[in-house]
């Protein structure tokens, strides 16, 4: 970068990463790993089976339901797909579900990991654009649940069409036992989201509370975590956080360079030449994000696109929180699309299915999720209801 003082570049990158709110990324990653290795995910599976296993195609619905619940603990799509796929794929195959369809279920459900709070991607977007992270996190609740429910409905009719029976009979005693065992896991999202919604916690504080709560449950309630395993979890969380922080720091410098060269103005002028208003801009943005999600990593998309579209979207009267929800939900869909869908690759080790098989079977879910994105895009109340009540 000729003409840019080195110290200015360093300062811009440092300022981008030296933010208190970014501590939430590390704590959410750490909390998710603690939950995964502390016996909480397995208890969520048993609870979901007790609730939904008696429904036709119940095991497939269980996968999607557990993915939604695990997403509310981990904040990561990759972690959700890997954890739930590893646990439930063998059971799906054993229950005579087609292997390709069985492998696609955790891929589809895992995408919601970055939509349903706590979401690491929402934190990154908020840090880059300066949008309220608390409101961003709450904006993903209803859209994430909508996407999950729509996919569950598809799974039910898929099971009816292919004559797949329920996996077990409903039992009140089993439900009571499963609820008792999963009580501590079910309580965690209530504490996190309730604390953020009521203003008791900031997002960063809620992430720290999640870690403390997870450690307490894993060490003293379930007793399935030891210090050696905790050390590995912390190291992995530090590495993952470092990668994300480098993206954010690079985004700060990138945004500064774009401003110097007036790229946002040039982009706005170019897009305005064929965009006639707010709704056509939203359609353009969704199509652009869907395309980019097929060929680029979600971190790179936020890095490049968020600084460009932010001011233009605000100019069209789109709320920054609503914009963030649109972008993040589109990125979630991109994680189930080839060739760079992170959830597709996360499912390969657990399911032993190739990328072509996974992509083909995940396609109906991608269509459902993208239709949900369009619904959320054009009916802002779905994303803005909870943030507006804060």
Coordinates of N, CA and C in Angstrom, one line a residue, residues 232-332:
X232 N -7.3 -28.2 26.8 CA -7.4 -28.4 25.3 C -8.5 -27.5 24.8
X233 N -9.7 -27.4 25.5 CA -10.8 -26.6 25.0 C -10.4 -25.1 25.0
X234 N -9.7 -24.7 26.1 CA -9.3 -23.3 26.1 C -8.3 -22.9 25.0
X235 N -7.4 -23.8 24.7 CA -6.4 -23.6 23.7 C -7.1 -23.5 22.3
X236 N -8.0 -24.4 22.0 CA -8.8 -24.4 20.8 C -9.6 -23.1 20.7
X237 N -10.2 -22.7 21.8 CA -11.0 -21.4 21.7 C -10.1 -20.2 21.5
X238 N -8.9 -20.2 22.0 CA -8.0 -19.1 21.8 C -7.6 -19.0 20.3
X239 N -7.3 -20.2 19.8 CA -6.9 -20.2 18.3 C -8.1 -19.8 17.5
X240 N -9.3 -20.2 17.7 CA -10.4 -19.8 16.9 C -10.7 -18.3 17.1
X241 N -10.6 -17.8 18.3 CA -10.8 -16.4 18.5 C -9.7 -15.5 17.8
X242 N -8.5 -16.0 17.8 CA -7.4 -15.3 17.1 C -7.7 -15.2 15.6
X243 N -8.2 -16.2 15.0 CA -8.6 -16.2 13.6 C -9.6 -15.1 13.3
X244 N -10.7 -15.1 14.1 CA -11.8 -14.2 13.9 C -11.3 -12.7 14.2
X245 N -10.5 -12.5 15.2 CA -10.0 -11.2 15.5 C -9.1 -10.6 14.3
X246 N -8.3 -11.5 13.7 CA -7.5 -11.1 12.6 C -8.4 -10.6 11.4
X247 N -9.6 -11.3 11.3 CA -10.5 -10.8 10.2 C -11.1 -9.4 10.6
X248 N -11.4 -9.2 11.9 CA -12.0 -8.0 12.3 C -11.0 -6.8 12.2
X249 N -9.7 -7.1 12.5 CA -8.7 -6.1 12.4 C -8.4 -5.8 11.0
X250 N -8.4 -6.8 10.1 CA -8.2 -6.5 8.7 C -9.4 -5.8 8.1
X251 N -10.6 -6.0 8.6 CA -11.8 -5.3 8.2 C -11.7 -3.8 8.5
X252 N -11.1 -3.5 9.7 CA -11.0 -2.1 10.1 C -10.0 -1.4 9.1
X253 N -8.9 -2.0 8.8 CA -8.0 -1.4 7.9 C -8.6 -1.3 6.5
X254 N -9.3 -2.4 6.1 CA -9.9 -2.5 4.8 C -10.9 -1.3 4.6
X255 N -11.8 -1.1 5.7 CA -12.8 -0.1 5.6 C -12.1 1.3 5.5
X256 N -11.0 1.5 6.2 CA -10.3 2.8 6.1 C -9.8 3.0 4.7
X257 N -9.2 2.0 4.1 CA -8.7 2.1 2.7 C -9.8 2.4 1.7
X258 N -10.9 1.7 1.9 CA -12.1 1.9 1.0 C -12.6 3.3 1.1
X259 N -12.6 3.9 2.3 CA -13.0 5.3 2.5 C -12.1 6.2 1.8
X260 N -10.8 6.0 2.0 CA -9.7 6.9 1.4 C -9.9 6.9 -0.1
X261 N -10.2 5.8 -0.7 CA -10.4 5.7 -2.2 C -11.8 5.9 -2.6
X262 N -12.7 6.3 -1.7 CA -14.1 6.6 -2.0 C -14.8 5.4 -2.7
X263 N -14.4 4.2 -2.3 CA -15.1 3.1 -2.9 C -16.6 3.0 -2.5
X264 N -16.9 3.2 -1.3 CA -18.4 3.2 -0.9 C -19.2 4.1 -1.8
X265 N -18.7 5.3 -2.1 CA -19.4 6.2 -2.9 C -19.5 5.7 -4.4
X266 N -18.4 5.1 -4.9 CA -18.4 4.6 -6.2 C -19.4 3.4 -6.3
X267 N -19.4 2.6 -5.3 CA -20.3 1.4 -5.2 C -21.7 1.8 -5.2
X268 N -22.0 2.8 -4.4 CA -23.4 3.4 -4.3 C -23.9 3.9 -5.6
X269 N -23.0 4.7 -6.3 CA -23.4 5.2 -7.6 C -23.7 4.2 -8.6
X270 N -22.8 3.1 -8.6 CA -22.9 2.0 -9.5 C -24.2 1.3 -9.3
X271 N -24.5 0.9 -8.1 CA -25.7 0.1 -7.7 C -27.0 1.0 -8.0
X272 N -26.9 2.3 -7.7 CA -28.1 3.1 -7.8 C -28.5 3.3 -9.3
X273 N -27.6 3.0 -10.2 CA -27.9 3.1 -11.6 C -28.9 2.1 -12.1
X274 N -29.1 1.0 -11.3 CA -30.1 0.0 -11.7 C -31.0 -0.4 -10.6
X275 N -30.8 0.1 -9.4 CA -31.7 -0.1 -8.2 C -32.6 1.1 -8.1
X276 N -33.9 0.7 -8.1 CA -34.9 1.8 -8.1 C -35.5 2.2 -6.7
X277 N -35.2 1.3 -5.7 CA -35.8 1.6 -4.4 C -35.4 0.6 -3.4
X278 N -36.0 0.7 -2.2 CA -35.6 -0.1 -1.1 C -35.8 -1.6 -1.3
X279 N -37.0 -2.0 -1.9 CA -37.3 -3.4 -2.1 C -36.4 -4.0 -3.2
X280 N -36.1 -3.3 -4.2 CA -35.3 -3.9 -5.2 C -33.8 -4.0 -4.7
X281 N -33.4 -3.1 -3.8 CA -32.1 -3.2 -3.2 C -32.0 -4.4 -2.3
X282 N -33.1 -4.7 -1.6 CA -33.1 -5.9 -0.7 C -33.0 -7.1 -1.5
X283 N -33.7 -7.2 -2.7 CA -33.6 -8.3 -3.6 C -32.2 -8.5 -4.1
X284 N -31.7 -7.4 -4.6 CA -30.3 -7.4 -5.1 C -29.3 -7.9 -4.0
X285 N -29.5 -7.4 -2.8 CA -28.6 -7.8 -1.7 C -28.7 -9.3 -1.4
X286 N -29.9 -9.8 -1.4 CA -30.1 -11.3 -1.1 C -29.5 -12.1 -2.2
X287 N -29.7 -11.8 -3.4 CA -29.1 -12.5 -4.5 C -27.6 -12.5 -4.5
X288 N -27.1 -11.3 -4.3 CA -25.6 -11.1 -4.2 C -25.0 -12.0 -3.1
X289 N -25.7 -11.9 -1.9 CA -25.2 -12.7 -0.7 C -25.3 -14.2 -1.0
X290 N -26.4 -14.6 -1.6 CA -26.5 -16.1 -1.9 C -25.4 -16.5 -2.9
X291 N -25.1 -15.7 -3.9 CA -24.0 -16.0 -4.8 C -22.7 -16.1 -4.1
X292 N -22.4 -15.0 -3.4 CA -21.1 -14.9 -2.7 C -20.9 -16.1 -1.7
X293 N -22.1 -16.5 -1.0 CA -22.0 -17.6 -0.1 C -21.6 -18.9 -0.7
X294 N -21.8 -19.0 -2.0 CA -21.4 -20.2 -2.7 C -19.9 -20.3 -3.0
X295 N -19.3 -19.2 -3.0 CA -17.9 -19.2 -3.5 C -16.9 -18.6 -2.5
X296 N -17.4 -18.0 -1.4 CA -16.5 -17.3 -0.4 C -16.9 -17.7 1.0
X297 N -15.9 -17.6 1.9 CA -16.1 -17.8 3.3 C -16.9 -16.7 3.9
X298 N -17.7 -17.0 4.9 CA -18.6 -15.9 5.5 C -17.8 -14.8 6.1
X299 N -16.7 -15.1 6.7 CA -15.9 -14.0 7.3 C -15.4 -13.0 6.2
X300 N -15.0 -13.6 5.1 CA -14.5 -12.7 4.0 C -15.7 -11.9 3.4
X301 N -16.9 -12.4 3.4 CA -18.0 -11.7 2.9 C -18.3 -10.5 3.8
X302 N -18.4 -10.7 5.1 CA -18.6 -9.6 6.0 C -17.5 -8.6 5.9
X303 N -16.3 -9.0 5.8 CA -15.1 -8.1 5.7 C -15.3 -7.2 4.5
X304 N -15.7 -7.7 3.3 CA -15.7 -7.0 2.1 C -17.0 -6.2 1.9
X305 N -18.1 -6.9 2.2 CA -19.4 -6.4 1.8 C -20.1 -5.4 2.9
X306 N -19.9 -5.7 4.1 CA -20.6 -4.9 5.2 C -20.2 -3.4 5.1
X307 N -18.9 -3.1 4.9 CA -18.7 -1.6 4.8 C -19.2 -1.0 3.6
X308 N -19.4 -1.8 2.5 CA -20.0 -1.2 1.2 C -21.5 -1.0 1.3
X309 N -22.2 -2.0 1.8 CA -23.7 -1.9 1.8 C -24.3 -1.2 2.9
X310 N -23.5 -1.0 4.0 CA -24.1 -0.4 5.2 C -24.8 1.0 5.0
X311 N -23.9 1.9 4.5 CA -24.5 3.3 4.3 C -25.6 3.3 3.3
X312 N -25.4 2.5 2.3 CA -26.4 2.5 1.2 C -27.8 2.0 1.8
X313 N -27.7 0.9 2.6 CA -28.9 0.4 3.2 C -29.6 1.4 4.1
X314 N -28.8 2.0 4.9 CA -29.3 3.0 5.8 C -30.0 4.2 5.0
X315 N -29.4 4.5 3.8 CA -29.9 5.5 3.0 C -31.3 5.2 2.4
X316 N -31.5 3.9 2.2 CA -32.8 3.4 1.8 C -33.8 3.2 2.9
X317 N -33.4 3.5 4.1 CA -34.3 3.4 5.2 C -34.4 2.0 5.9
X318 N -33.3 1.2 5.6 CA -33.3 -0.1 6.2 C -32.5 0.0 7.6
X319 N -33.1 -0.5 8.6 CA -32.5 -0.4 10.0 C -31.2 -1.2 10.0
X320 N -30.2 -0.7 10.6 CA -28.9 -1.5 10.6 C -29.0 -2.9 11.3
X321 N -29.9 -3.0 12.2 CA -30.2 -4.3 12.9 C -30.8 -5.3 11.9
X322 N -31.8 -4.8 11.2 CA -32.5 -5.6 10.2 C -31.5 -6.0 9.1
X323 N -30.7 -5.1 8.7 CA -29.6 -5.3 7.7 C -28.7 -6.5 8.2
X324 N -28.3 -6.4 9.4 CA -27.4 -7.4 10.0 C -28.1 -8.7 10.0
X325 N -29.4 -8.8 10.3 CA -30.1 -10.1 10.3 C -30.2 -10.7 8.9
X326 N -30.4 -9.8 7.9 CA -30.5 -10.2 6.5 C -29.1 -10.8 6.1
X327 N -28.1 -10.1 6.4 CA -26.7 -10.5 6.0 C -26.3 -11.9 6.6
X328 N -26.5 -11.9 7.9 CA -26.1 -13.1 8.7 C -26.9 -14.3 8.3
X329 N -28.3 -14.2 8.1 CA -29.1 -15.3 7.7 C -28.7 -15.8 6.3
X330 N -28.3 -14.9 5.4 CA -27.8 -15.3 4.1 C -26.5 -16.0 4.2
X331 N -25.7 -15.6 5.1 CA -24.4 -16.3 5.3 C -24.7 -17.7 5.8
X332 N -25.7 -17.8 6.7 CA -26.1 -19.1 7.2 C -26.5 -20.1 6.0

